[in-house]
mmCIF file with all atom_site columns, C-alpha atoms in Angstrom:
data_model
loop_
_atom_site.group_PDB
_atom_site.id
_atom_site.type_symbol
_atom_site.label_atom_id
_atom_site.label_alt_id
_atom_site.label_comp_id
_atom_site.label_asym_id
_atom_site.label_entity_id
_atom_site.label_seq_id
_atom_site.pdbx_PDB_ins_code
_atom_site.Cartn_x
_atom_site.Cartn_y
_atom_site.Cartn_z
_atom_site.occupancy
_atom_site.B_iso_or_equiv
_atom_site.pdbx_formal_charge
_atom_site.auth_seq_id
_atom_site.auth_comp_id
_atom_site.auth_asym_id
_atom_site.auth_atom_id
_atom_site.pdbx_PDB_model_num
ATOM 1   C CA . MET A 1 1   ? 69.103 163.108 97.381 1.00 51.00 ? 1   MET A CA 1
ATOM 2   C CA . THR A 1 2   ? 66.670 160.456 97.223 1.00 51.00 ? 2   THR A CA 1
ATOM 3   C CA . ALA A 1 3   ? 65.133 159.346 93.770 1.00 54.00 ? 3   ALA A CA 1
ATOM 4   C CA . LYS A 1 4   ? 60.898 160.486 93.063 1.00 55.00 ? 4   LYS A CA 1
ATOM 5   C CA . THR A 1 5   ? 59.440 157.816 91.360 1.00 52.00 ? 5   THR A CA 1
ATOM 6   C CA . THR A 1 6   ? 55.581 158.141 89.895 1.00 52.00 ? 6   THR A CA 1
ATOM 7   C CA . LYS A 1 7   ? 53.445 155.752 88.773 1.00 56.00 ? 7   LYS A CA 1
ATOM 8   C CA . THR A 1 8   ? 52.142 156.171 85.541 1.00 60.00 ? 8   THR A CA 1
ATOM 9   C CA . SER A 1 9   ? 49.850 152.889 85.527 1.00 63.00 ? 9   SER A CA 1
ATOM 10  C CA . LYS A 1 10  ? 47.944 150.292 87.521 1.00 71.00 ? 10  LYS A CA 1
ATOM 11  C CA . PHE A 1 11  ? 48.092 146.553 86.136 1.00 73.00 ? 11  PHE A CA 1
ATOM 12  C CA . GLY A 1 12  ? 44.324 145.465 85.295 1.00 78.00 ? 12  GLY A CA 1
ATOM 13  C CA . GLY A 1 13  ? 44.262 142.140 85.929 1.00 88.00 ? 13  GLY A CA 1
ATOM 14  C CA . PHE A 1 14  ? 44.359 139.634 82.919 1.00 84.00 ? 14  PHE A CA 1
ATOM 15  C CA . SER A 1 15  ? 41.450 140.348 80.382 1.00 84.00 ? 15  SER A CA 1
ATOM 16  C CA . ALA A 1 16  ? 38.861 137.181 79.999 1.00 80.00 ? 16  ALA A CA 1
ATOM 17  C CA . GLU A 1 17  ? 40.030 135.844 77.149 1.00 75.00 ? 17  GLU A CA 1
ATOM 18  C CA . GLU A 1 18  ? 43.393 135.384 78.485 1.00 79.00 ? 18  GLU A CA 1
ATOM 19  C CA . ILE A 1 19  ? 42.199 134.015 81.409 1.00 83.00 ? 19  ILE A CA 1
ATOM 20  C CA . ALA A 1 20  ? 40.163 131.596 79.034 1.00 76.00 ? 20  ALA A CA 1
ATOM 21  C CA . ALA A 1 21  ? 43.570 130.423 77.181 1.00 75.00 ? 21  ALA A CA 1
ATOM 22  C CA . MET A 1 22  ? 45.528 129.903 80.723 1.00 81.00 ? 22  MET A CA 1
ATOM 23  C CA . LYS A 1 23  ? 42.767 127.841 81.034 1.00 79.00 ? 23  LYS A CA 1
ATOM 24  C CA . ASP A 1 24  ? 42.562 125.754 78.037 1.00 77.00 ? 24  ASP A CA 1
ATOM 25  C CA . HIS A 1 25  ? 46.411 125.682 78.392 1.00 74.00 ? 25  HIS A CA 1
ATOM 26  C CA . GLY A 1 26  ? 46.019 123.969 81.828 1.00 79.00 ? 26  GLY A CA 1
ATOM 27  C CA . GLU A 1 27  ? 43.475 121.557 80.385 1.00 78.00 ? 27  GLU A CA 1
ATOM 28  C CA . GLU A 1 28  ? 45.842 121.053 77.122 1.00 67.00 ? 28  GLU A CA 1
ATOM 29  C CA . LEU A 1 29  ? 48.580 119.721 79.967 1.00 68.00 ? 29  LEU A CA 1
ATOM 30  C CA . ARG A 1 30  ? 46.555 117.694 81.995 1.00 69.00 ? 30  ARG A CA 1
ATOM 31  C CA . ASN A 1 31  ? 44.650 115.488 78.482 1.00 69.00 ? 31  ASN A CA 1
ATOM 32  C CA . THR A 1 32  ? 49.014 115.366 77.355 1.00 67.00 ? 32  THR A CA 1
ATOM 33  C CA . SER A 1 33  ? 49.596 113.698 80.276 1.00 56.00 ? 33  SER A CA 1
ATOM 34  C CA . ARG A 1 34  ? 46.445 111.455 80.183 1.00 66.00 ? 34  ARG A CA 1
ATOM 35  C CA . ARG A 1 35  ? 47.456 110.767 76.999 1.00 66.00 ? 35  ARG A CA 1
ATOM 36  C CA . ASP A 1 36  ? 49.125 107.419 75.262 1.00 69.00 ? 36  ASP A CA 1
ATOM 37  C CA . PRO A 1 37  ? 52.506 108.908 73.917 1.00 69.00 ? 37  PRO A CA 1
ATOM 38  C CA . ASN A 1 38  ? 52.585 106.900 71.046 1.00 69.00 ? 38  ASN A CA 1
ATOM 39  C CA . LYS A 1 39  ? 49.018 108.731 69.790 1.00 75.00 ? 39  LYS A CA 1
ATOM 40  C CA . ALA A 1 40  ? 50.026 112.051 70.111 1.00 76.00 ? 40  ALA A CA 1
ATOM 41  C CA . ARG A 1 41  ? 49.612 113.122 65.941 1.00 86.00 ? 41  ARG A CA 1
ATOM 42  C CA . GLU A 1 42  ? 46.156 111.565 65.847 1.00 91.00 ? 42  GLU A CA 1
ATOM 43  C CA . SER A 1 43  ? 44.943 112.892 69.779 1.00 90.00 ? 43  SER A CA 1
ATOM 44  C CA . GLY A 1 44  ? 46.562 116.391 68.164 1.00 92.00 ? 44  GLY A CA 1
ATOM 45  C CA . GLU A 1 45  ? 44.919 116.258 64.670 1.00 95.00 ? 45  GLU A CA 1
ATOM 46  C CA . LYS A 1 46  ? 41.640 115.301 65.985 1.00 94.00 ? 46  LYS A CA 1
ATOM 47  C CA . ASP A 1 47  ? 41.928 118.148 68.892 1.00 94.00 ? 47  ASP A CA 1
ATOM 48  C CA . ILE A 1 48  ? 43.052 120.809 66.698 1.00 96.00 ? 48  ILE A CA 1
ATOM 49  C CA . LEU A 1 49  ? 39.703 119.410 63.968 1.00 97.00 ? 49  LEU A CA 1
ATOM 50  C CA . GLY A 1 50  ? 37.671 119.784 66.798 1.00 96.00 ? 50  GLY A CA 1
ATOM 51  C CA . LYS A 1 51  ? 39.146 123.319 67.436 1.00 95.00 ? 51  LYS A CA 1
ATOM 52  C CA . LEU A 1 52  ? 38.408 124.842 63.888 1.00 97.00 ? 52  LEU A CA 1
ATOM 53  C CA . ALA A 1 53  ? 34.806 123.232 63.620 1.00 97.00 ? 53  ALA A CA 1
ATOM 54  C CA . LYS A 1 54  ? 34.271 125.813 66.642 1.00 96.00 ? 54  LYS A CA 1
ATOM 55  C CA . MET A 1 55  ? 36.095 128.303 64.925 1.00 96.00 ? 55  MET A CA 1
ATOM 56  C CA . SER A 1 56  ? 33.988 131.790 63.047 1.00 95.00 ? 56  SER A CA 1
ATOM 57  C CA . ASP A 1 57  ? 33.338 130.542 58.662 1.00 96.00 ? 57  ASP A CA 1
ATOM 58  C CA . SER A 1 58  ? 36.461 132.851 58.138 1.00 95.00 ? 58  SER A CA 1
ATOM 59  C CA . ASP A 1 59  ? 38.639 131.885 60.556 1.00 97.00 ? 59  ASP A CA 1
ATOM 60  C CA . ARG A 1 60  ? 37.770 128.211 59.884 1.00 97.00 ? 60  ARG A CA 1
ATOM 61  C CA . ALA A 1 61  ? 38.594 128.430 56.457 1.00 97.00 ? 61  ALA A CA 1
ATOM 62  C CA . ILE A 1 62  ? 41.805 129.971 57.006 1.00 97.00 ? 62  ILE A CA 1
ATOM 63  C CA . GLY A 1 63  ? 42.766 127.694 59.898 1.00 98.00 ? 63  GLY A CA 1
ATOM 64  C CA . GLU A 1 64  ? 41.767 124.837 57.854 1.00 98.00 ? 64  GLU A CA 1
ATOM 65  C CA . ARG A 1 65  ? 43.967 125.153 54.823 1.00 98.00 ? 65  ARG A CA 1
ATOM 66  C CA . ILE A 1 66  ? 47.359 126.635 57.643 1.00 98.00 ? 66  ILE A CA 1
ATOM 67  C CA . HIS A 1 67  ? 46.260 122.575 58.608 1.00 98.00 ? 67  HIS A CA 1
ATOM 68  C CA . ALA A 1 68  ? 46.397 120.973 55.668 1.00 98.00 ? 68  ALA A CA 1
ATOM 69  C CA . ILE A 1 69  ? 49.680 122.651 54.001 1.00 98.00 ? 69  ILE A CA 1
ATOM 70  C CA . VAL A 1 70  ? 51.663 122.600 57.581 1.00 98.00 ? 70  VAL A CA 1
ATOM 71  C CA . THR A 1 71  ? 49.885 118.736 57.790 1.00 97.00 ? 71  THR A CA 1
ATOM 72  C CA . ALA A 1 72  ? 51.694 118.446 53.698 1.00 97.00 ? 72  ALA A CA 1
ATOM 73  C CA . SER A 1 73  ? 55.055 120.756 53.687 1.00 96.00 ? 73  SER A CA 1
ATOM 74  C CA . ALA A 1 74  ? 56.428 119.379 57.604 1.00 97.00 ? 74  ALA A CA 1
ATOM 75  C CA . PRO A 1 75  ? 54.240 116.078 58.469 1.00 96.00 ? 75  PRO A CA 1
ATOM 76  C CA . GLN A 1 76  ? 57.408 115.985 61.031 1.00 97.00 ? 76  GLN A CA 1
ATOM 77  C CA . LEU A 1 77  ? 55.821 118.389 63.539 1.00 97.00 ? 77  LEU A CA 1
ATOM 78  C CA . THR A 1 78  ? 53.637 116.832 65.181 1.00 96.00 ? 78  THR A CA 1
ATOM 79  C CA . PRO A 1 79  ? 49.105 118.457 66.094 1.00 97.00 ? 79  PRO A CA 1
ATOM 80  C CA . LYS A 1 80  ? 48.298 119.986 69.075 1.00 95.00 ? 80  LYS A CA 1
ATOM 81  C CA . LEU A 1 81  ? 46.444 122.607 70.815 1.00 95.00 ? 81  LEU A CA 1
ATOM 82  C CA . TRP A 1 82  ? 48.067 125.272 72.656 1.00 95.00 ? 82  TRP A CA 1
ATOM 83  C CA . TYR A 1 83  ? 46.835 128.072 74.466 1.00 92.00 ? 83  TYR A CA 1
ATOM 84  C CA . GLY A 1 84  ? 43.980 126.797 72.854 1.00 92.00 ? 84  GLY A CA 1
ATOM 85  C CA . MET A 1 85  ? 45.300 127.714 69.277 1.00 95.00 ? 85  MET A CA 1
ATOM 86  C CA . PRO A 1 86  ? 46.075 124.700 66.474 1.00 97.00 ? 86  PRO A CA 1
ATOM 87  C CA . ALA A 1 87  ? 49.774 124.181 66.789 1.00 97.00 ? 87  ALA A CA 1
ATOM 88  C CA . TYR A 1 88  ? 52.903 122.299 65.000 1.00 98.00 ? 88  TYR A CA 1
ATOM 89  C CA . ALA A 1 89  ? 55.467 120.561 67.636 1.00 96.00 ? 89  ALA A CA 1
ATOM 90  C CA . ARG A 1 90  ? 58.864 119.548 66.795 1.00 96.00 ? 90  ARG A CA 1
ATOM 91  C CA . ASP A 1 91  ? 60.177 116.900 70.234 1.00 93.00 ? 91  ASP A CA 1
ATOM 92  C CA . GLY A 1 92  ? 56.739 118.319 72.011 1.00 90.00 ? 92  GLY A CA 1
ATOM 93  C CA . LYS A 1 93  ? 58.252 122.539 71.972 1.00 96.00 ? 93  LYS A CA 1
ATOM 94  C CA . VAL A 1 94  ? 55.798 124.800 69.264 1.00 97.00 ? 94  VAL A CA 1
ATOM 95  C CA . VAL A 1 95  ? 57.378 125.785 66.029 1.00 98.00 ? 95  VAL A CA 1
ATOM 96  C CA . LEU A 1 96  ? 54.028 127.706 64.945 1.00 98.00 ? 96  LEU A CA 1
ATOM 97  C CA . PHE A 1 97  ? 50.314 128.173 65.705 1.00 98.00 ? 97  PHE A CA 1
ATOM 98  C CA . PHE A 1 98  ? 47.329 129.647 64.266 1.00 98.00 ? 98  PHE A CA 1
ATOM 99  C CA . GLN A 1 99  ? 45.236 132.084 65.978 1.00 97.00 ? 99  GLN A CA 1
ATOM 100 C CA . SER A 1 100 ? 42.049 132.934 65.109 1.00 96.00 ? 100 SER A CA 1
ATOM 101 C CA . ALA A 1 101 ? 41.167 137.105 64.810 1.00 96.00 ? 101 ALA A CA 1
ATOM 102 C CA . ALA A 1 102 ? 38.329 136.220 67.525 1.00 93.00 ? 102 ALA A CA 1
ATOM 103 C CA . LYS A 1 103 ? 40.480 134.739 69.677 1.00 89.00 ? 103 LYS A CA 1
ATOM 104 C CA . PHE A 1 104 ? 41.627 138.000 71.416 1.00 89.00 ? 104 PHE A CA 1
ATOM 105 C CA . LYS A 1 105 ? 39.091 140.342 69.391 1.00 91.00 ? 105 LYS A CA 1
ATOM 106 C CA . SER A 1 106 ? 41.348 141.218 66.389 1.00 93.00 ? 106 SER A CA 1
ATOM 107 C CA . ARG A 1 107 ? 40.961 142.528 63.040 1.00 95.00 ? 107 ARG A CA 1
ATOM 108 C CA . TYR A 1 108 ? 43.354 139.616 61.910 1.00 97.00 ? 108 TYR A CA 1
ATOM 109 C CA . ALA A 1 109 ? 43.798 135.780 62.599 1.00 97.00 ? 109 ALA A CA 1
ATOM 110 C CA . THR A 1 110 ? 48.028 134.883 62.740 1.00 97.00 ? 110 THR A CA 1
ATOM 111 C CA . LEU A 1 111 ? 50.102 132.598 61.805 1.00 98.00 ? 111 LEU A CA 1
ATOM 112 C CA . GLY A 1 112 ? 53.145 132.830 64.242 1.00 98.00 ? 112 GLY A CA 1
ATOM 113 C CA . PHE A 1 113 ? 56.115 130.738 64.977 1.00 98.00 ? 113 PHE A CA 1
ATOM 114 C CA . SER A 1 114 ? 58.146 130.463 68.395 1.00 97.00 ? 114 SER A CA 1
ATOM 115 C CA . ASP A 1 115 ? 61.627 130.717 68.679 1.00 96.00 ? 115 ASP A CA 1
ATOM 116 C CA . GLN A 1 116 ? 62.289 126.938 67.441 1.00 96.00 ? 116 GLN A CA 1
ATOM 117 C CA . ALA A 1 117 ? 61.094 127.492 64.355 1.00 97.00 ? 117 ALA A CA 1
ATOM 118 C CA . GLY A 1 118 ? 64.122 127.924 61.493 1.00 90.00 ? 118 GLY A CA 1
ATOM 119 C CA . LEU A 1 119 ? 63.563 131.368 60.008 1.00 95.00 ? 119 LEU A CA 1
ATOM 120 C CA . ASP A 1 120 ? 66.391 132.981 61.223 1.00 93.00 ? 120 ASP A CA 1
ATOM 121 C CA . GLU A 1 121 ? 67.178 136.000 59.200 1.00 91.00 ? 121 GLU A CA 1
ATOM 122 C CA . GLY A 1 122 ? 69.992 138.503 60.374 1.00 93.00 ? 122 GLY A CA 1
ATOM 123 C CA . GLU A 1 123 ? 69.126 140.664 63.263 1.00 95.00 ? 123 GLU A CA 1
ATOM 124 C CA . MET A 1 124 ? 65.703 140.952 62.812 1.00 95.00 ? 124 MET A CA 1
ATOM 125 C CA . TRP A 1 125 ? 62.882 138.958 60.840 1.00 93.00 ? 125 TRP A CA 1
ATOM 126 C CA . PRO A 1 126 ? 58.973 138.458 61.441 1.00 94.00 ? 126 PRO A CA 1
ATOM 127 C CA . SER A 1 127 ? 57.655 135.448 63.908 1.00 96.00 ? 127 SER A CA 1
ATOM 128 C CA . ALA A 1 128 ? 54.435 136.398 63.076 1.00 97.00 ? 128 ALA A CA 1
ATOM 129 C CA . PHE A 1 129 ? 51.959 137.495 60.026 1.00 97.00 ? 129 PHE A CA 1
ATOM 130 C CA . ALA A 1 130 ? 48.796 138.743 59.251 1.00 97.00 ? 130 ALA A CA 1
ATOM 131 C CA . LEU A 1 131 ? 45.861 136.821 57.708 1.00 97.00 ? 131 LEU A CA 1
ATOM 132 C CA . THR A 1 132 ? 43.185 138.524 56.093 1.00 96.00 ? 132 THR A CA 1
ATOM 133 C CA . SER A 1 133 ? 42.162 135.222 53.018 1.00 95.00 ? 133 SER A CA 1
ATOM 134 C CA . MET A 1 134 ? 44.115 132.292 51.966 1.00 96.00 ? 134 MET A CA 1
ATOM 135 C CA . THR A 1 135 ? 45.280 133.584 48.464 1.00 96.00 ? 135 THR A CA 1
ATOM 136 C CA . PRO A 1 136 ? 47.089 130.736 46.061 1.00 97.00 ? 136 PRO A CA 1
ATOM 137 C CA . ASP A 1 137 ? 49.958 133.569 47.062 1.00 97.00 ? 137 ASP A CA 1
ATOM 138 C CA . ALA A 1 138 ? 49.557 133.582 50.742 1.00 97.00 ? 138 ALA A CA 1
ATOM 139 C CA . GLU A 1 139 ? 49.690 129.663 50.559 1.00 97.00 ? 139 GLU A CA 1
ATOM 140 C CA . ALA A 1 140 ? 52.454 129.356 48.283 1.00 97.00 ? 140 ALA A CA 1
ATOM 141 C CA . ARG A 1 141 ? 54.778 131.449 50.923 1.00 97.00 ? 141 ARG A CA 1
ATOM 142 C CA . ILE A 1 142 ? 52.846 129.512 53.935 1.00 98.00 ? 142 ILE A CA 1
ATOM 143 C CA . GLY A 1 143 ? 54.291 126.621 52.661 1.00 98.00 ? 143 GLY A CA 1
ATOM 144 C CA . ALA A 1 144 ? 57.754 127.898 52.100 1.00 97.00 ? 144 ALA A CA 1
ATOM 145 C CA . LEU A 1 145 ? 57.869 129.390 55.679 1.00 97.00 ? 145 LEU A CA 1
ATOM 146 C CA . VAL A 1 146 ? 56.478 126.146 57.343 1.00 98.00 ? 146 VAL A CA 1
ATOM 147 C CA . GLU A 1 147 ? 59.168 124.129 55.111 1.00 97.00 ? 147 GLU A CA 1
ATOM 148 C CA . ARG A 1 148 ? 61.597 126.422 56.558 1.00 96.00 ? 148 ARG A CA 1
ATOM 149 C CA . ALA A 1 149 ? 60.261 126.813 59.702 1.00 97.00 ? 149 ALA A CA 1
ATOM 150 C CA . ALA A 1 150 ? 60.580 122.600 60.445 1.00 96.00 ? 150 ALA A CA 1
ATOM 151 C CA . GLY A 1 151 ? 63.745 122.989 58.852 1.00 89.00 ? 151 GLY A CA 1
#
């Protein structure tokens, strides 16, 4: 008896946005290897501010607030670009990142946390949050999450 397999889907390749993100990451790795490691914070800050300046008004406003919150709440994290997105790392490993809505043509921006973030809570917890605007309540919640994540 032989098992019959059926092909239900076909891989159509990476989207243009995914290819662009991979190219961004390659460029980031090349740039990082050429930079003075003692100036990682300054270089990362410049890269993030440059990336934010190119975003749409709504994404830029959210991204700038997140940058300010992270800088104030977790100054030990190093700013850097990660797949073309503003990110913040500890010991070179990304802890959290901001993905603009335009990055993958989404209807909302995203604040995401990697497995390096100290957000573990039982068997299941959120690792990304949709952002449509910044309110004082959202800023307070983000600040608390960033502090926990940077732990």
